[in-house]
CSV table of C-alpha atoms in Angstrom, one decimal:
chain,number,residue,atom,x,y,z
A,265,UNK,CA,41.4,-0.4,1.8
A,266,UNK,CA,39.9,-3.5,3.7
A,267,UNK,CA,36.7,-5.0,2.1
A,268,UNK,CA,34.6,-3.9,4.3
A,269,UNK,CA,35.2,-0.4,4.0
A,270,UNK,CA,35.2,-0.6,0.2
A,271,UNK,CA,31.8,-2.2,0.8
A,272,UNK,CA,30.9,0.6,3.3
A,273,UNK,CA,32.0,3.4,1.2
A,274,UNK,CA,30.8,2.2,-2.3
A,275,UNK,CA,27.4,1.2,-0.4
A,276,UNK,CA,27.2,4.4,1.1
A,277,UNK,CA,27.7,6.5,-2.4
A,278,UNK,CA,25.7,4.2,-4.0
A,279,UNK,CA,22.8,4.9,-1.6
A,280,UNK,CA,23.2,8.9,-1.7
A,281,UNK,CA,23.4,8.2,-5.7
A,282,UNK,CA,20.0,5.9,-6.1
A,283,UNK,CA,17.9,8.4,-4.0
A,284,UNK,CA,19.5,11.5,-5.7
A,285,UNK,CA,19.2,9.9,-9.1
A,286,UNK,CA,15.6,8.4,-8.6
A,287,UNK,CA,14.1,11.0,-7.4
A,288,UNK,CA,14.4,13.1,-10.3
A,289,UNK,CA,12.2,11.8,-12.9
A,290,UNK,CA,9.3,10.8,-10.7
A,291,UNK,CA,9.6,14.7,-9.6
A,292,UNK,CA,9.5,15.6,-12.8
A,293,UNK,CA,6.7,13.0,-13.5
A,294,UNK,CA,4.3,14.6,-10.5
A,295,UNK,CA,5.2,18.3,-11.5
A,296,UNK,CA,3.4,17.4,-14.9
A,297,UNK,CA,0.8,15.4,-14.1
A,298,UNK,CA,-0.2,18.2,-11.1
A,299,UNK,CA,-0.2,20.9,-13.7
A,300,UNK,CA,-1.9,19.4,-16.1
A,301,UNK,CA,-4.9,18.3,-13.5
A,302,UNK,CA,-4.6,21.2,-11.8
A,303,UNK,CA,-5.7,23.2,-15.7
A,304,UNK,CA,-8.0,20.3,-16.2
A,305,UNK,CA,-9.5,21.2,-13.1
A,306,UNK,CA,-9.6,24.9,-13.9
A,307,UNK,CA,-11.3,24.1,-17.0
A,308,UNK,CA,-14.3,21.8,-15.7
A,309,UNK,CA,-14.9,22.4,-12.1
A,310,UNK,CA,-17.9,19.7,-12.7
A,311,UNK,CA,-15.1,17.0,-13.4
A,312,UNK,CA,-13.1,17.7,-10.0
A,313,UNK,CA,-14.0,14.4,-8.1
A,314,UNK,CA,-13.1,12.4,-11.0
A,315,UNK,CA,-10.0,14.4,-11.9
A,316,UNK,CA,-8.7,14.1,-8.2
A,317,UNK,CA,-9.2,10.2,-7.8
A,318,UNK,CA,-7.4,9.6,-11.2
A,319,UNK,CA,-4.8,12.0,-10.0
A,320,UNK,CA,-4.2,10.9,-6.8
A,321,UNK,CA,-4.1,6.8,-8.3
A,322,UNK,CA,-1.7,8.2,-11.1
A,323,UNK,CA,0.6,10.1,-8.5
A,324,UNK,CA,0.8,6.9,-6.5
A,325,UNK,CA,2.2,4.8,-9.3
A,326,UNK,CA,4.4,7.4,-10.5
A,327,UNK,CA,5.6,7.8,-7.3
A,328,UNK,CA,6.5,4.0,-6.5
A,329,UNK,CA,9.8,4.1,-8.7
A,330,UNK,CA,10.6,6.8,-6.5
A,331,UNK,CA,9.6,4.5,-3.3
A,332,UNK,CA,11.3,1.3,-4.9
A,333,UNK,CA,14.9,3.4,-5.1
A,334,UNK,CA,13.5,4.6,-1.8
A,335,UNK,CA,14.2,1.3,-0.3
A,336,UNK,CA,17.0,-0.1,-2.6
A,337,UNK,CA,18.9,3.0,-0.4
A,338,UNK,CA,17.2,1.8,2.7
A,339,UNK,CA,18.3,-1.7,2.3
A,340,UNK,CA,21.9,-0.5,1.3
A,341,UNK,CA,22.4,1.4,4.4
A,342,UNK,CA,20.6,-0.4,7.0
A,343,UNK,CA,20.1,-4.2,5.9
A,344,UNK,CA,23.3,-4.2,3.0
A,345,UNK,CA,23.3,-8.3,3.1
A,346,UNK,CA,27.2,-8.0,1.1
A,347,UNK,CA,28.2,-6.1,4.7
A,348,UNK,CA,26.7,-9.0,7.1
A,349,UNK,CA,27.9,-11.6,4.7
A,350,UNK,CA,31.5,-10.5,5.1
A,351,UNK,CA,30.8,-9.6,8.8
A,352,UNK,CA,29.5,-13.3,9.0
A,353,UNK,CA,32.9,-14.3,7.2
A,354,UNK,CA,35.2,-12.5,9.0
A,355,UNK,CA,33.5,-14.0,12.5
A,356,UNK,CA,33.8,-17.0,11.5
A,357,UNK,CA,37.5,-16.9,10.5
A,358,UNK,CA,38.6,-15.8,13.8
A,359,UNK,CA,36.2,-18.5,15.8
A,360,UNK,CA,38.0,-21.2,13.8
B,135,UNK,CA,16.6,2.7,13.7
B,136,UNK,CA,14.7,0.1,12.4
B,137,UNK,CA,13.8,-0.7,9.1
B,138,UNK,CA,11.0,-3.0,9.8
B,139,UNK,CA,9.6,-3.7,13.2
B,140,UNK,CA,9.8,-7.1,12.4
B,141,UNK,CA,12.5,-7.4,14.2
B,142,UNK,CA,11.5,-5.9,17.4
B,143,UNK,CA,11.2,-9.4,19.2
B,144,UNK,CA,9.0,-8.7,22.2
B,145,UNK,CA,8.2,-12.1,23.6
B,146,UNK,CA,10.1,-15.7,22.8
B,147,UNK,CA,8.9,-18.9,23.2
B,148,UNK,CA,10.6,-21.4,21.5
B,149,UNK,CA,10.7,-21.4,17.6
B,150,UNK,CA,7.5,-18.9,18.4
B,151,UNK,CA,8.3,-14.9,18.3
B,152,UNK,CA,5.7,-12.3,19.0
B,153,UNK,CA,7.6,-9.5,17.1
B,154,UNK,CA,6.0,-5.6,17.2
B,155,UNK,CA,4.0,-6.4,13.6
B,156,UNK,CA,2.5,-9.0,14.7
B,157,UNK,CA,1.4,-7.5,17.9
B,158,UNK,CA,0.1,-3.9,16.9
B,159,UNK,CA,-1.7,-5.9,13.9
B,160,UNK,CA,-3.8,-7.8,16.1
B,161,UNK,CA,-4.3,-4.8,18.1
B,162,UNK,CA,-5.6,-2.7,15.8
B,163,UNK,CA,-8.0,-5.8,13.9
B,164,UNK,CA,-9.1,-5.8,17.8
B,165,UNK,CA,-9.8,-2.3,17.7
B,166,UNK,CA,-11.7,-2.4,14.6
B,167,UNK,CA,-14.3,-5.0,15.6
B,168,UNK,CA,-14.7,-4.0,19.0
B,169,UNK,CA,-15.9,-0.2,17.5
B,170,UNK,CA,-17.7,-1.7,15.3
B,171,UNK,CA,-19.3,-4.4,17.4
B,172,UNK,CA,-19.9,-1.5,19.4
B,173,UNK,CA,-21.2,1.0,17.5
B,174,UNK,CA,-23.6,-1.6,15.7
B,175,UNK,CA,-25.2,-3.1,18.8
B,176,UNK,CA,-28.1,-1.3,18.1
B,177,UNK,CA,-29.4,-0.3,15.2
B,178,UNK,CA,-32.4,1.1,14.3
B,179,UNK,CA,-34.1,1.7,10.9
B,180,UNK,CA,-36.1,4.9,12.3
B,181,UNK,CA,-35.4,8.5,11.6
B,182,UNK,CA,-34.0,8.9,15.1
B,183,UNK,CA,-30.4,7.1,14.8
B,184,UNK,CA,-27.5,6.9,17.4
B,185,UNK,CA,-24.6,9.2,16.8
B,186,UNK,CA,-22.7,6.0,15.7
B,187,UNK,CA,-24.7,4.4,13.8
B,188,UNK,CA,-24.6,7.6,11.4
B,189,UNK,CA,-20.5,7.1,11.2
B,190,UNK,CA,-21.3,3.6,10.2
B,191,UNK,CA,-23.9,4.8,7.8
B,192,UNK,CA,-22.2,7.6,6.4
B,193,UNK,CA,-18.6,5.5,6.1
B,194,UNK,CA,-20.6,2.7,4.2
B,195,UNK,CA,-22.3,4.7,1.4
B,196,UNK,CA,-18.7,6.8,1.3
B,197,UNK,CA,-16.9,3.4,0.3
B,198,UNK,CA,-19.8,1.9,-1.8
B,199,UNK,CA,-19.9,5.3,-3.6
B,200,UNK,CA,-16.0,5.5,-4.5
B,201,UNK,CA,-16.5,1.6,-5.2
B,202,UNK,CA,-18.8,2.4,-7.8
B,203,UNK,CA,-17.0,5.6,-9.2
B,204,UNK,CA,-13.9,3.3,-9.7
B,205,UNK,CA,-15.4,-0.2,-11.2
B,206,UNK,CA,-18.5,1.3,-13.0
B,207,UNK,CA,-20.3,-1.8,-11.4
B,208,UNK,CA,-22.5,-2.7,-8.7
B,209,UNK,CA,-20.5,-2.0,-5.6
B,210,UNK,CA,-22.4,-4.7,-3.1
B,211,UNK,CA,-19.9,-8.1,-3.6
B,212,UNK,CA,-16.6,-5.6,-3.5
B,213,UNK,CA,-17.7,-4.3,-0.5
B,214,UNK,CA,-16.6,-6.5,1.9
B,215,UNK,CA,-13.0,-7.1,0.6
B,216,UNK,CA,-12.2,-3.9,-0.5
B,217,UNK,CA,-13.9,-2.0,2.3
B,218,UNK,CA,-11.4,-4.2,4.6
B,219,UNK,CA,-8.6,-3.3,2.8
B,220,UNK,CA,-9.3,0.3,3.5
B,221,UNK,CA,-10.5,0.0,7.5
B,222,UNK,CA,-7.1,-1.9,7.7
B,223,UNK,CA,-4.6,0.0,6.6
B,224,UNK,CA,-6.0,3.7,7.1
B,225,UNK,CA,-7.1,2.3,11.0
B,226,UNK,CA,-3.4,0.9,11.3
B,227,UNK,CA,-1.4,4.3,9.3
B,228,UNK,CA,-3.7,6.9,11.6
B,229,UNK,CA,-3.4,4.9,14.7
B,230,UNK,CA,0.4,6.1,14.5
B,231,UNK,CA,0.2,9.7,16.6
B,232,UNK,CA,0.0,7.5,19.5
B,233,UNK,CA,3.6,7.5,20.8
B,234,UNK,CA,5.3,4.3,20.4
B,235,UNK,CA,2.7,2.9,18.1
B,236,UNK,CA,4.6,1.4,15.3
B,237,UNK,CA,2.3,0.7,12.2
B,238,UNK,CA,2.2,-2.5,10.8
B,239,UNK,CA,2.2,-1.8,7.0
B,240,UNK,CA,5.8,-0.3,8.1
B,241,UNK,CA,6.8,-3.9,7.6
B,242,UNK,CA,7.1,-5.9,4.4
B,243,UNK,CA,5.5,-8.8,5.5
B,244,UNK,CA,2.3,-6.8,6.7
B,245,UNK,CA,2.3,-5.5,2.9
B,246,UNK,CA,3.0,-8.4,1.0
B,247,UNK,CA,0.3,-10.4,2.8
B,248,UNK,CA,-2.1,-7.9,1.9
B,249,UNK,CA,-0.7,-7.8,-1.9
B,250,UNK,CA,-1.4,-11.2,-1.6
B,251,UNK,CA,-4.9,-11.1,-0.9
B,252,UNK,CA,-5.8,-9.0,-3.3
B,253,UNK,CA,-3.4,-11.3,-5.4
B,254,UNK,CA,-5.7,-14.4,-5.0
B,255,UNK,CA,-8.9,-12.1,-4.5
B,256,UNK,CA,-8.7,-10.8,-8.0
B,257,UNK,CA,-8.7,-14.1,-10.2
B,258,UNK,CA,-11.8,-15.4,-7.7
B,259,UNK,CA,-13.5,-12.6,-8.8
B,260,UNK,CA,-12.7,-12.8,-12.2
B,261,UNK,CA,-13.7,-16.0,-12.6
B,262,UNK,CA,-16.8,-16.1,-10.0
B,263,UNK,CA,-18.3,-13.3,-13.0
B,264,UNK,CA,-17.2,-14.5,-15.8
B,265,UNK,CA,-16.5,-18.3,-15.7
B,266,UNK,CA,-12.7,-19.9,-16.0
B,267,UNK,CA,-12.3,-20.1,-19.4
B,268,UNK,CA,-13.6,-16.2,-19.9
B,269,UNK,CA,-11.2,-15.1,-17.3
B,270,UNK,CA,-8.2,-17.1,-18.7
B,271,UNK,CA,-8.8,-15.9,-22.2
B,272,UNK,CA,-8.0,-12.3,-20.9
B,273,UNK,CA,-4.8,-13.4,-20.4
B,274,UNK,CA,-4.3,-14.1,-24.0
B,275,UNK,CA,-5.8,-10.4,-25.2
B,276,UNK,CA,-4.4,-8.5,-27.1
B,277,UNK,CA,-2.4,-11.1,-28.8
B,278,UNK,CA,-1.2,-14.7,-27.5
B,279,UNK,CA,2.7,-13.1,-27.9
B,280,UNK,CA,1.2,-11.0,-24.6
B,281,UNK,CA,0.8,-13.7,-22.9
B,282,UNK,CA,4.4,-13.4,-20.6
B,283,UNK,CA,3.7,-9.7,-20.2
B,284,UNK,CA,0.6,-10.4,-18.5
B,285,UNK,CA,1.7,-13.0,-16.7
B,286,UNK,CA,4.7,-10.6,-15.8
B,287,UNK,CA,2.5,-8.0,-15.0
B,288,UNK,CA,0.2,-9.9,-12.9
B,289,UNK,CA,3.1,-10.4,-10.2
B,290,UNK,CA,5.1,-7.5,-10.5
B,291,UNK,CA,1.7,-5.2,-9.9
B,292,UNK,CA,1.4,-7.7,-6.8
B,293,UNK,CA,5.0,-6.1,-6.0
B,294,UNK,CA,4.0,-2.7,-6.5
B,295,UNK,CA,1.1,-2.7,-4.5
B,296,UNK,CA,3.7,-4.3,-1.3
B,297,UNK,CA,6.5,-2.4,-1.4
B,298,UNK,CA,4.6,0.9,-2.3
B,299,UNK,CA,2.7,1.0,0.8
B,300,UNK,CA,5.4,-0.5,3.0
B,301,UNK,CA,7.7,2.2,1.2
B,302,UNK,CA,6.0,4.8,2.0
B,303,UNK,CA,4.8,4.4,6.0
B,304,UNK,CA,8.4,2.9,6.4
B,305,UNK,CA,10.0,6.0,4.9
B,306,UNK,CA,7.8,8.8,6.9
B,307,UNK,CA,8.9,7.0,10.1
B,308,UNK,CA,12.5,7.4,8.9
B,309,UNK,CA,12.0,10.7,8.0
B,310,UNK,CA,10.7,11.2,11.2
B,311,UNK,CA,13.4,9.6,13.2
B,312,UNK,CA,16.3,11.6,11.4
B,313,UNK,CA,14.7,15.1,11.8
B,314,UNK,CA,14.8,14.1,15.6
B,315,UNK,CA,18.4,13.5,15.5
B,316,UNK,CA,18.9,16.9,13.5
B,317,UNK,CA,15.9,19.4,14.9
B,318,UNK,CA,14.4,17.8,17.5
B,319,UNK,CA,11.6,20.3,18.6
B,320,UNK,CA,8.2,21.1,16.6
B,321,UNK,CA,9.6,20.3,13.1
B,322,UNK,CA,9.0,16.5,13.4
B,323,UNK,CA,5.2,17.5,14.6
B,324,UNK,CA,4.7,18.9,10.9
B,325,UNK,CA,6.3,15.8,9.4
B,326,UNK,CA,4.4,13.6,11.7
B,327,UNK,CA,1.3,15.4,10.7
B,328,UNK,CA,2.2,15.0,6.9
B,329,UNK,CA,2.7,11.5,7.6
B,330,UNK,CA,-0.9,10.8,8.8
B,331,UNK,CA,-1.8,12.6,5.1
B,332,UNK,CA,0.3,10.2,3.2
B,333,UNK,CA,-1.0,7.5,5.4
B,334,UNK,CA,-4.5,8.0,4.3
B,335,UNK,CA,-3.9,8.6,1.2
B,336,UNK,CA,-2.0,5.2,0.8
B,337,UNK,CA,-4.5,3.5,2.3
B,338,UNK,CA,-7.3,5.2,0.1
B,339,UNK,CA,-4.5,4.4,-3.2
B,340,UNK,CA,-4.3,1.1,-1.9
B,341,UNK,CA,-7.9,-0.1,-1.5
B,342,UNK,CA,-8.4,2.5,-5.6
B,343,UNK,CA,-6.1,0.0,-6.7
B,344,UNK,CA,-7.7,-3.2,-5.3
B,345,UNK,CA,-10.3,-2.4,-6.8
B,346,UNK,CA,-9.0,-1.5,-10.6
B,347,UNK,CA,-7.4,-4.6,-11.0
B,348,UNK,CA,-10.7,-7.0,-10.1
B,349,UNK,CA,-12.7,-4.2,-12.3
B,350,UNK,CA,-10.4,-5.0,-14.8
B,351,UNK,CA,-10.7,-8.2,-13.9
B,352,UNK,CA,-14.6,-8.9,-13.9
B,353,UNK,CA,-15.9,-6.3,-16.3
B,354,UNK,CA,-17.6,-7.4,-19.4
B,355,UNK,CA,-15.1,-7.9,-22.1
B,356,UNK,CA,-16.4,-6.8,-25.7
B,357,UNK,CA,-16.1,-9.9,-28.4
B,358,UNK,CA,-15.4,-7.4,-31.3
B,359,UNK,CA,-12.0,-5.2,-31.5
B,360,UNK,CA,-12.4,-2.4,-29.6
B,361,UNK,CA,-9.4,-2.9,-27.3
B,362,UNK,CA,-10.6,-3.8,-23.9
B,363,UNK,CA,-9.0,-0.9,-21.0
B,364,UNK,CA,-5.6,-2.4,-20.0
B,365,UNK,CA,-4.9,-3.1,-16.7
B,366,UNK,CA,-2.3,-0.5,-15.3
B,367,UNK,CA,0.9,-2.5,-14.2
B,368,UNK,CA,3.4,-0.5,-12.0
């Protein structure tokens, strides 16, 4: 296999694997921290406002591992800088 | 498909690029101060009010409310910056069911300048309350051996805050694009809708979080042990 299909290929895995993967725990993460709002919630009706923010800052942050594998993917697949610099290698080889 | 429109290049002149950010940024700062220049041309203090002047009214005391819900403080000197923060991004993630609109915070550079801001706002406030050497000596709490984690954690919530908002109005518009490709009628309109829910909610998380870290920043700190609330990190 040519480089830049190895690159392609372990690139492309790679990305399918790092959203897969890294989506699991934060999913995991939300699920509980929904539930338990949604009980505390249940329990004091009075304390909803607060309950939501706190939720709804707590989601966000367990949510940004999940957005930082997000864009490791994205930046395999559309912006992989291993695949331009061997593009960028290979050009310049058969300018010379 | 794009991953930023950073690269959209619409005009060239010389070492000077007007790329897509750029433009729909200053569009929508444009749009922002021409409603609001607008809408507050004139005011009245009587019972009788303009139909815009209660938005204003009524979108003021919502953000100094949640202000003051967040920081336990007086909301007045946040108002300004954080309030910006909000307009901003929720003006610029809403704007997007106009078609061909392409929201600014879906580039990095968009979100990393405003992770900056607050990045630089929050030490200013820090020390405008609570003088330089009360702000720095945070830094050393709970222990000096801390002092690299907080350090650490000062830049890599800076991060957070950037790619978490770029992340997610970059990801909805990807979302949006592939579901064209793969069921091209009514489908996307859902997503599309979903995306101006996650929109205003990032832009609500964003300015919440703003405004934790320059509460934690300019609250008083106790003398004695009782461990002062940590600042969240991620």
């Amino acid at each position: 296999m040519t480089t830049l299909g190895l690159i392609a290929s372990v690139s492309i895995f790679t990305a399918g694997l790092t959203i897969g993967l890294g989506s699991i725990g934060p999913a995991l993460g939300e699920g509980r921290a929904l539930a338990q709002a949604l009980q505390s919630i249940a329990q004091q009706p009075d304390e909803a406002n607060t309950i939501t923010r706190t939720l709804f800052v707590g989601l966000a942050m367990v949510e940004s591992t999940a957005i930082y594998c997000f864009v490791v993917s994205m930046i395999l697949l559309f912006a992989n800088p291993f695949w331009n610099y061997v593009l960028t290698q290979a050009a310049k080889t058969v300018g010379k | 498909m794009n991953t930023t429109p950073d690269v959209l290049v619409l005009w060239q002149w010389g070492p000077i690029t007007l790329n897509a950010t750029l433009l729909w940024t200053w569009l929508v700062m444009a749009l922002l101060v021409t409603v609001a220049w607008w809408l507050g041309r004139n005011l009245s203090s009587g019972v009788q009010i303009s139909r815009g002047q209660a938005f204003l009214e009524s979108l003021l005391v919502l953000l100094l409310r949640q202000i003051e819900d967040v920081s336990q403080q007086k909301p007045r000197p946040f108002l300004p910056f954080v309030g910006t923060l909000f307009l901003f991004v929720a003006t610029s993630n809403l704007l997007s069911i106009i078609p061909g609109y392409i929201p600014p915070t879906a580039s990095l550079s968009t979100t990393t300048a405003l992770a900056l801001c607050v990045f630089v706002a929050v030490p200013m406030y820090g020390i405008q309350r609570q003088g330089v050497a009360q702000y720095f000596r945070q830094y050393l709490r709970p222990s000096v051996f801390m002092l690299p984690f907080n350090i650490i954690g000062e830049f890599s919530r800076t991060l957070a805050l950037a790619v978490r908002l770029f992340g997610n109005v970059m990801s909805g518009r990807m979302i949006i694009g592939s579901l064209l490709v793969v069921v091209p009628f009514f489908f996307p309109i859902i997503m599309d809708l979903f995306g101006l829910l996650t929109g205003m909610i990032q832009a609500y998380i964003f300015a919440v979080l703003a405004m934790v870290y320059i509460a934690s920043a300019t609250q008083a700190q106790p003398p004695s042990p009782p461990s002062p609330p940590t600042s969240p990190t991620t």
